[in-house]
Each structure stands twice: as C-alpha cells, then as structure tokens.
Amino acid sequence: MGMQCHANTRPTALAFSNMLPDVLNHRNPPDVRGNRVNGAPKIVAYYGLRTPPYKLDALEPYMSKRTLEFHWGEHHRGYVEALNMHLGKNDILYGYTLEELIKVTYNHGNPLREFSDAAQVWNHDFFWESMQPGGGDSPKLGLLAQIEKDFGSFTNFKEKFTEAALTLFGSGWVWLVVKRNEKRLALVKTANAISPIVWDDIPLICLDMWEHAYYLDYKNDRAEYVNTFLNHLVSWDKATLRIIKAHAFMNLGEPKIPGEFLAPEEANVGGEPKIPVA
C-alpha cells in the first residue's frame, strides 16, 4: 500500500502504547519521533486506492462489472478517503504500514477510531486478490494436501467454509488462515471490519460477507454467492503463494512446500521416491 513519507522515524508499538493516554485525551501530543511538543507541525499520511489485479469486467458472469464499480469504486474508495482524513488529524499514527496501523489501532480489542477504515482498506485489497478470472476448481499439490490434512478432505473444507459464511451473523468476513501457534489451517469468521491479522493469523483467502458485496448480483441468495465464489472465483494460485510465504516463516510440518515451486533436485523430479529414515 503506497504511502507518501516526510519523516524517517516513527514510534514503536510499545512507545505508542505508552503515549496512548495523551493521544486519546489530546493532551500535549507527541510528534512522529515520540517527542513531546506543544505545537507539532501537521504531517499527513496518504494511503492510495489499489486497483484489483484484473479488469473490472474480468470476473463476469460470476461477479459483474457493476458490482466491482460499486463495491471497489465507491465502498473501498470511501474507506481509503475516510482513513486519510483521520490520519490527517492525528500525526502520531503517521508512518506505519497499513498492517502495522491495523494492529496498533486494534488496541488490544478496544479499537481506536482509525481501526475500522484501516482494516476495511486492507481487507478489501486482500479480497480482490483472493479472486481471479477462471478461478474456483481446487488447489493443487501441497496446498491441497495441507487442506486435506487439516479438514479431512477438500469436500469437507468447502462444506465448512460454506457453513461458516452462512452462519455469520450480520456483516463480516470468512477467512482461511494459518494458525501460527497451532501450525495448521483453520476457518475464521470476523465481524464488521476485523481482520485475523490482529491475532497474528496468516490469511490465505477471504470472502466478503457484507451485503454490498453480493446484493447487486445475488440479491439475498447468500448461499449462491458463496457457492459461486468457491467454484468459479477463488484464487487458489494466490493462496498457494501465500502459504509458501507462511512456510518461509514457520514450519507447518508435512506436507512440505508444493514440489512445482522447488528446484528439481529439491523436488526429486524424475528420481526415485524418497523413503524416510526411521
């Protein structure tokens, strides 16, 4: 997410926590370096509206250009503009990446006013990238094996994903994530703007279950919307790249990274099966 910067330093999360009471009460606000000043110069951070990684009509007939123009062009844009407006009034939050900003403003479950718009911007960027033209079908090799390991079968995963989406109360999101501590895949439902990154999960795909995400194309038929996402829109290619990145930071155990992404000697392509040593 692009940002225009005018300073080289910013407060750490710990420093921010220490300064939080003054920020909330608007007393003697610190500057971007964490120094107490009486009249800090106004510094504004701008986040840009990222375009989806495909043309707005590329997901048709499963998600219409009209929906993308409305959902991305109006709702997503509105979250970006609202976030920039908030940040223009409170320069202590200047300089964070969007992901850092979400984690800081979540404030241990007591969100600051900037949190909702920041999370909505990040969630929508992630949602657009969770789809692709010609999507659906099923994941391949390593990701499929990981899903089968953690959900029993791919069919069982789809059933649980659908159940999670249709039982989500109100507006929110459904996520397939990597749980860092448990080192496994899991489905997570979040309400409103909350993203699982605030709990240190690693998202792989997400589905927007806010009404404006599906109403123009599916009216109140949420089940058809979820079914279409899983069978025609979800990008397992992107999810595969994301789980490879997760593997770089943690050991999920067997199965390993998909063979097609490894060097030939590592993948053992064309060679004898590798037999584990007892």
mmCIF file of C-alpha atoms in Angstrom:
data_model
loop_
_atom_site.group_PDB
_atom_site.id
_atom_site.type_symbol
_atom_site.label_atom_id
_atom_site.label_comp_id
_atom_site.label_asym_id
_atom_site.label_seq_id
_atom_site.Cartn_x
_atom_site.Cartn_y
_atom_site.Cartn_z
ATOM 1 C CA MET A 1 0.000 0.000 0.000
ATOM 2 C CA GLY A 2 1.591 3.237 -1.127
ATOM 3 C CA MET A 3 2.341 5.991 1.341
ATOM 4 C CA GLN A 4 3.959 9.414 0.976
ATOM 5 C CA CYS A 5 6.517 9.880 3.735
ATOM 6 C CA HIS A 6 8.093 13.019 5.122
ATOM 7 C CA ALA A 7 9.885 11.578 8.127
ATOM 8 C CA ASN A 8 12.383 8.793 8.680
ATOM 9 C CA THR A 9 11.286 7.681 12.109
ATOM 10 C CA ARG A 10 8.059 6.689 13.845
ATOM 11 C CA PRO A 11 7.109 5.497 17.323
ATOM 12 C CA THR A 12 7.300 1.808 18.054
ATOM 13 C CA ALA A 13 4.188 -0.102 19.134
ATOM 14 C CA LEU A 14 5.470 -0.036 22.721
ATOM 15 C CA ALA A 15 6.130 3.691 22.543
ATOM 16 C CA PHE A 16 2.680 4.194 21.077
ATOM 17 C CA SER A 17 1.121 2.260 23.968
ATOM 18 C CA ASN A 18 2.941 4.491 26.441
ATOM 19 C CA MET A 19 1.735 7.610 24.657
ATOM 20 C CA LEU A 20 -1.836 6.376 24.160
ATOM 21 C CA PRO A 21 -3.446 8.167 27.161
ATOM 22 C CA ASP A 22 -2.251 11.545 25.923
ATOM 23 C CA VAL A 23 -3.354 10.740 22.391
ATOM 24 C CA LEU A 24 -6.866 9.829 23.496
ATOM 25 C CA ASN A 25 -7.153 12.927 25.671
ATOM 26 C CA HIS A 26 -5.459 15.194 23.094
ATOM 27 C CA ARG A 27 -3.008 16.482 25.733
ATOM 28 C CA ASN A 28 0.477 17.574 24.699
ATOM 29 C CA PRO A 29 0.569 15.272 21.638
ATOM 30 C CA PRO A 30 3.926 13.690 20.761
ATOM 31 C CA ASP A 31 5.474 14.229 17.363
ATOM 32 C CA VAL A 32 6.284 11.429 14.893
ATOM 33 C CA ARG A 33 9.511 10.686 16.778
ATOM 34 C CA GLY A 34 7.700 10.326 20.099
ATOM 35 C CA ASN A 35 8.942 13.683 21.445
ATOM 36 C CA ARG A 36 6.586 15.871 23.490
ATOM 37 C CA VAL A 37 5.973 19.155 21.703
ATOM 38 C CA ASN A 38 3.495 21.960 22.183
ATOM 39 C CA GLY A 39 2.896 22.658 18.518
ATOM 40 C CA ALA A 40 3.926 19.751 16.323
ATOM 41 C CA PRO A 41 3.780 20.559 12.594
ATOM 42 C CA LYS A 42 0.888 18.899 10.791
ATOM 43 C CA ILE A 43 2.027 15.788 8.955
ATOM 44 C CA VAL A 44 -0.370 13.883 6.718
ATOM 45 C CA ALA A 45 -0.036 10.265 5.584
ATOM 46 C CA TYR A 46 -1.840 9.156 2.449
ATOM 47 C CA TYR A 47 -2.834 5.620 1.526
ATOM 48 C CA GLY A 48 -3.751 5.037 -2.098
ATOM 49 C CA LEU A 49 -6.662 3.106 -3.565
ATOM 50 C CA ARG A 50 -5.206 -0.036 -5.114
ATOM 51 C CA THR A 51 -6.907 -1.403 -8.206
ATOM 52 C CA PRO A 52 -7.967 -5.061 -8.363
ATOM 53 C CA PRO A 53 -5.449 -7.298 -10.189
ATOM 54 C CA TYR A 54 -7.806 -7.690 -13.177
ATOM 55 C CA LYS A 55 -10.190 -5.564 -15.238
ATOM 56 C CA LEU A 56 -13.486 -4.727 -13.590
ATOM 57 C CA ASP A 57 -15.405 -6.943 -16.018
ATOM 58 C CA ALA A 58 -12.963 -9.868 -15.813
ATOM 59 C CA LEU A 59 -14.950 -11.814 -13.199
ATOM 60 C CA GLU A 60 -18.179 -11.822 -15.200
ATOM 61 C CA PRO A 61 -20.627 -13.538 -15.282
ATOM 62 C CA TYR A 62 -19.953 -14.546 -11.653
ATOM 63 C CA MET A 63 -19.271 -11.046 -10.343
ATOM 64 C CA SER A 64 -20.440 -8.210 -12.545
ATOM 65 C CA LYS A 65 -18.624 -5.087 -13.597
ATOM 66 C CA ARG A 66 -21.491 -3.164 -11.991
ATOM 67 C CA THR A 67 -20.706 -4.802 -8.628
ATOM 68 C CA LEU A 68 -16.981 -4.016 -8.921
ATOM 69 C CA GLU A 69 -17.691 -0.410 -9.855
ATOM 70 C CA PHE A 70 -19.966 -0.060 -6.843
ATOM 71 C CA HIS A 71 -18.037 -2.168 -4.329
ATOM 72 C CA TRP A 72 -14.489 -1.174 -5.240
ATOM 73 C CA GLY A 73 -15.164 2.214 -6.833
ATOM 74 C CA GLU A 74 -17.416 3.539 -4.073
ATOM 75 C CA HIS A 75 -17.198 1.489 -0.861
ATOM 76 C CA HIS A 76 -13.485 0.645 -0.977
ATOM 77 C CA ARG A 77 -12.610 4.162 -2.130
ATOM 78 C CA GLY A 78 -14.697 5.586 0.703
ATOM 79 C CA TYR A 79 -12.717 3.629 3.308
ATOM 80 C CA VAL A 80 -9.424 4.937 1.870
ATOM 81 C CA GLU A 81 -10.622 8.524 1.907
ATOM 82 C CA ALA A 82 -12.000 8.234 5.445
ATOM 83 C CA LEU A 83 -8.733 6.712 6.682
ATOM 84 C CA ASN A 84 -6.686 9.508 5.145
ATOM 85 C CA MET A 85 -8.985 12.076 6.744
ATOM 86 C CA HIS A 86 -8.491 10.502 10.190
ATOM 87 C CA LEU A 87 -4.715 10.327 9.773
ATOM 88 C CA GLY A 88 -4.591 13.951 8.716
ATOM 89 C CA LYS A 89 -5.932 14.872 12.160
ATOM 90 C CA ASN A 90 -3.608 12.676 14.241
ATOM 91 C CA ASP A 91 0.021 12.602 13.145
ATOM 92 C CA ILE A 92 1.132 10.164 15.862
ATOM 93 C CA LEU A 93 -0.060 7.356 13.566
ATOM 94 C CA TYR A 94 1.953 8.682 10.656
ATOM 95 C CA GLY A 95 4.500 6.349 9.054
ATOM 96 C CA TYR A 96 3.057 2.918 9.823
ATOM 97 C CA THR A 97 2.493 0.345 7.132
ATOM 98 C CA LEU A 98 -1.177 -0.458 6.773
ATOM 99 C CA GLU A 99 -0.764 -3.815 8.519
ATOM 100 C CA GLU A 100 1.084 -2.176 11.427
ATOM 101 C CA LEU A 101 -1.561 0.517 11.628
ATOM 102 C CA ILE A 102 -4.309 -2.108 11.943
ATOM 103 C CA LYS A 103 -2.526 -3.957 14.740
ATOM 104 C CA VAL A 104 -1.747 -0.766 16.677
ATOM 105 C CA THR A 105 -5.201 0.786 16.360
ATOM 106 C CA TYR A 106 -6.921 -2.504 17.272
ATOM 107 C CA ASN A 107 -5.582 -1.556 20.720
ATOM 108 C CA HIS A 108 -5.973 -4.985 22.351
ATOM 109 C CA GLY A 109 -9.657 -5.229 21.458
ATOM 110 C CA ASN A 110 -10.509 -1.585 22.216
ATOM 111 C CA PRO A 111 -10.224 -0.145 18.687
ATOM 112 C CA LEU A 112 -9.306 3.469 18.047
ATOM 113 C CA ARG A 113 -11.392 5.356 15.505
ATOM 114 C CA GLU A 114 -8.828 4.783 12.732
ATOM 115 C CA PHE A 115 -9.050 0.995 13.050
ATOM 116 C CA SER A 116 -12.254 0.305 11.132
ATOM 117 C CA ASP A 117 -11.294 2.214 7.993
ATOM 118 C CA ALA A 118 -7.717 0.889 8.020
ATOM 119 C CA ALA A 119 -8.923 -2.699 8.382
ATOM 120 C CA GLN A 120 -11.565 -2.274 5.691
ATOM 121 C CA VAL A 121 -8.944 -0.988 3.245
ATOM 122 C CA TRP A 122 -6.635 -3.941 3.970
ATOM 123 C CA ASN A 123 -9.471 -6.487 3.927
ATOM 124 C CA HIS A 124 -10.740 -5.292 0.552
ATOM 125 C CA ASP A 125 -7.274 -5.329 -1.018
ATOM 126 C CA PHE A 126 -6.941 -8.899 0.223
ATOM 127 C CA PHE A 127 -10.427 -9.848 -1.026
ATOM 128 C CA TRP A 128 -9.784 -8.665 -4.585
ATOM 129 C CA GLU A 129 -6.571 -10.686 -4.633
ATOM 130 C CA SER A 130 -8.424 -13.741 -3.309
ATOM 131 C CA MET A 131 -10.234 -13.988 -6.657
ATOM 132 C CA GLN A 132 -9.146 -14.421 -10.255
ATOM 133 C CA PRO A 133 -10.745 -14.868 -13.665
ATOM 134 C CA GLY A 134 -11.184 -18.599 -14.233
ATOM 135 C CA GLY A 135 -10.882 -19.268 -10.513
ATOM 136 C CA GLY A 136 -12.507 -21.979 -8.447
ATOM 137 C CA ASP A 137 -11.775 -25.634 -9.147
ATOM 138 C CA SER A 138 -9.456 -26.958 -6.437
ATOM 139 C CA PRO A 139 -5.998 -26.198 -5.054
ATOM 140 C CA LYS A 140 -3.053 -28.235 -6.240
ATOM 141 C CA LEU A 141 -0.467 -30.476 -4.634
ATOM 142 C CA GLY A 142 0.955 -29.043 -1.400
ATOM 143 C CA LEU A 143 -1.906 -26.677 -0.574
ATOM 144 C CA LEU A 144 -4.476 -29.361 -1.340
ATOM 145 C CA ALA A 145 -2.574 -31.822 0.845
ATOM 146 C CA GLN A 146 -2.489 -29.296 3.698
ATOM 147 C CA ILE A 147 -6.249 -28.726 3.402
ATOM 148 C CA GLU A 148 -6.884 -32.472 3.381
ATOM 149 C CA LYS A 149 -4.640 -32.864 6.408
ATOM 150 C CA ASP A 150 -6.409 -30.177 8.449
ATOM 151 C CA PHE A 151 -10.021 -30.599 7.232
ATOM 152 C CA GLY A 152 -10.176 -34.275 6.322
ATOM 153 C CA SER A 153 -10.932 -33.646 2.636
ATOM 154 C CA PHE A 154 -11.362 -30.772 0.211
ATOM 155 C CA THR A 155 -15.096 -31.500 0.066
ATOM 156 C CA ASN A 156 -15.278 -31.230 3.838
ATOM 157 C CA PHE A 157 -13.384 -27.932 3.702
ATOM 158 C CA LYS A 158 -15.876 -26.485 1.193
ATOM 159 C CA GLU A 159 -18.792 -27.575 3.350
ATOM 160 C CA LYS A 160 -17.263 -25.995 6.459
ATOM 161 C CA PHE A 161 -16.395 -22.795 4.570
ATOM 162 C CA THR A 162 -19.974 -22.530 3.302
ATOM 163 C CA GLU A 163 -21.370 -23.191 6.767
ATOM 164 C CA ALA A 164 -19.118 -20.525 8.271
ATOM 165 C CA ALA A 165 -20.238 -17.964 5.678
ATOM 166 C CA LEU A 166 -23.948 -18.688 6.003
ATOM 167 C CA THR A 167 -23.922 -18.701 9.804
ATOM 168 C CA LEU A 168 -22.019 -15.423 10.066
ATOM 169 C CA PHE A 169 -24.322 -13.049 11.937
ATOM 170 C CA GLY A 170 -24.592 -9.604 10.409
ATOM 171 C CA SER A 171 -21.775 -8.212 8.269
ATOM 172 C CA GLY A 172 -18.254 -9.569 8.222
ATOM 173 C CA TRP A 173 -15.712 -11.844 6.604
ATOM 174 C CA VAL A 174 -14.776 -15.521 6.313
ATOM 175 C CA TRP A 175 -11.078 -16.416 6.182
ATOM 176 C CA LEU A 176 -8.919 -19.440 5.551
ATOM 177 C CA VAL A 177 -5.882 -18.795 7.726
ATOM 178 C CA VAL A 178 -2.716 -20.386 9.001
ATOM 179 C CA LYS A 179 -2.736 -20.513 12.791
ATOM 180 C CA ARG A 180 0.837 -19.760 13.817
ATOM 181 C CA ASN A 181 0.821 -21.389 17.243
ATOM 182 C CA GLU A 182 -1.125 -24.498 16.245
ATOM 183 C CA LYS A 183 0.703 -24.691 12.877
ATOM 184 C CA ARG A 184 -2.429 -25.651 10.999
ATOM 185 C CA LEU A 185 -5.084 -24.259 8.668
ATOM 186 C CA ALA A 186 -8.369 -23.031 10.126
ATOM 187 C CA LEU A 187 -11.517 -21.144 9.171
ATOM 188 C CA VAL A 188 -12.134 -17.869 10.972
ATOM 189 C CA LYS A 189 -15.230 -15.656 10.967
ATOM 190 C CA THR A 190 -14.804 -11.969 11.798
ATOM 191 C CA ALA A 191 -17.452 -9.317 12.358
ATOM 192 C CA ASN A 192 -17.572 -5.908 10.711
ATOM 193 C CA ALA A 193 -14.024 -4.800 9.780
ATOM 194 C CA ILE A 194 -11.946 -7.100 11.991
ATOM 195 C CA SER A 195 -9.082 -8.886 10.275
ATOM 196 C CA PRO A 196 -7.434 -12.039 11.701
ATOM 197 C CA ILE A 197 -4.025 -10.386 11.413
ATOM 198 C CA VAL A 198 -4.808 -8.715 14.758
ATOM 199 C CA TRP A 199 -4.480 -12.207 16.306
ATOM 200 C CA ASP A 200 -1.287 -12.929 14.331
ATOM 201 C CA ASP A 201 -3.014 -15.370 11.961
ATOM 202 C CA ILE A 202 -1.766 -15.612 8.361
ATOM 203 C CA PRO A 203 -4.704 -15.252 5.931
ATOM 204 C CA LEU A 204 -4.719 -17.251 2.684
ATOM 205 C CA ILE A 205 -8.126 -16.319 1.218
ATOM 206 C CA CYS A 206 -11.145 -14.340 2.378
ATOM 207 C CA LEU A 207 -14.756 -13.804 1.371
ATOM 208 C CA ASP A 208 -16.559 -10.516 1.966
ATOM 209 C CA MET A 209 -19.976 -11.222 3.502
ATOM 210 C CA TRP A 210 -21.147 -7.605 3.694
ATOM 211 C CA GLU A 211 -24.405 -7.193 1.785
ATOM 212 C CA HIS A 212 -22.939 -4.718 -0.699
ATOM 213 C CA ALA A 213 -20.501 -7.437 -1.846
ATOM 214 C CA TYR A 214 -23.221 -9.618 -3.341
ATOM 215 C CA TYR A 215 -26.611 -7.889 -3.411
ATOM 216 C CA LEU A 216 -26.462 -6.477 -6.952
ATOM 217 C CA ASP A 217 -25.678 -9.910 -8.413
ATOM 218 C CA TYR A 218 -27.350 -12.318 -5.987
ATOM 219 C CA LYS A 219 -29.918 -10.276 -4.029
ATOM 220 C CA ASN A 220 -30.403 -12.154 -0.737
ATOM 221 C CA ASP A 221 -29.161 -15.522 -2.053
ATOM 222 C CA ARG A 222 -26.054 -15.701 0.088
ATOM 223 C CA ALA A 223 -25.715 -19.445 -0.496
ATOM 224 C CA GLU A 224 -25.417 -18.970 -4.269
ATOM 225 C CA TYR A 225 -22.880 -16.195 -3.748
ATOM 226 C CA VAL A 226 -20.701 -18.416 -1.527
ATOM 227 C CA ASN A 227 -21.066 -21.381 -3.882
ATOM 228 C CA THR A 228 -20.068 -19.237 -6.868
ATOM 229 C CA PHE A 229 -17.040 -17.894 -5.016
ATOM 230 C CA LEU A 230 -15.777 -21.398 -4.216
ATOM 231 C CA ASN A 231 -16.489 -22.898 -7.640
ATOM 232 C CA HIS A 232 -15.701 -20.033 -10.025
ATOM 233 C CA LEU A 233 -13.859 -17.146 -8.356
ATOM 234 C CA VAL A 234 -11.474 -18.122 -5.545
ATOM 235 C CA SER A 235 -7.802 -17.853 -6.479
ATOM 236 C CA TRP A 236 -6.029 -20.975 -5.254
ATOM 237 C CA ASP A 237 -2.969 -19.749 -7.156
ATOM 238 C CA LYS A 238 -2.747 -16.733 -4.843
ATOM 239 C CA ALA A 239 -3.467 -18.879 -1.784
ATOM 240 C CA THR A 240 -0.598 -21.182 -2.798
ATOM 241 C CA LEU A 241 1.814 -18.260 -2.970
ATOM 242 C CA ARG A 242 0.634 -17.091 0.432
ATOM 243 C CA ILE A 243 1.133 -20.480 2.079
ATOM 244 C CA ILE A 244 4.620 -20.665 0.570
ATOM 245 C CA LYS A 245 5.338 -17.331 2.252
ATOM 246 C CA ALA A 246 3.953 -18.773 5.503
ATOM 247 C CA HIS A 247 6.316 -21.736 5.153
ATOM 248 C CA ALA A 248 9.204 -19.281 4.966
ATOM 249 C CA PHE A 249 8.401 -18.056 8.478
ATOM 250 C CA MET A 250 7.203 -21.199 10.200
ATOM 251 C CA ASN A 251 7.269 -24.968 9.919
ATOM 252 C CA LEU A 252 3.821 -26.344 9.205
ATOM 253 C CA GLY A 253 5.121 -29.900 9.221
ATOM 254 C CA GLU A 254 4.200 -32.341 6.478
ATOM 255 C CA PRO A 255 3.140 -31.807 3.753
ATOM 256 C CA LYS A 256 6.018 -29.677 2.537
ATOM 257 C CA ILE A 257 6.022 -26.773 0.067
ATOM 258 C CA PRO A 258 4.499 -27.847 -3.295
ATOM 259 C CA GLY A 259 7.076 -29.558 -5.493
ATOM 260 C CA GLU A 260 6.442 -27.377 -8.540
ATOM 261 C CA PHE A 261 7.842 -24.411 -6.616
ATOM 262 C CA LEU A 262 11.083 -26.164 -5.644
ATOM 263 C CA ALA A 263 14.296 -26.652 -7.572
ATOM 264 C CA PRO A 264 14.383 -30.011 -9.453
ATOM 265 C CA GLU A 265 16.897 -31.540 -7.064
ATOM 266 C CA GLU A 266 14.789 -30.489 -4.073
ATOM 267 C CA ALA A 267 11.543 -31.711 -5.601
ATOM 268 C CA ASN A 268 13.174 -35.009 -6.648
ATOM 269 C CA VAL A 269 11.570 -34.685 -10.076
ATOM 270 C CA GLY A 270 12.089 -37.829 -12.119
ATOM 271 C CA GLY A 271 14.013 -39.561 -9.355
ATOM 272 C CA GLU A 272 13.321 -42.475 -7.070
ATOM 273 C CA PRO A 273 10.787 -41.914 -4.266
ATOM 274 C CA LYS A 274 12.447 -40.610 -1.130
ATOM 275 C CA ILE A 275 11.997 -43.070 1.714
ATOM 276 C CA PRO A 276 12.083 -41.526 5.175
ATOM 277 C CA VAL A 277 14.757 -42.836 7.530
ATOM 278 C CA ALA A 278 13.332 -44.318 10.722
#
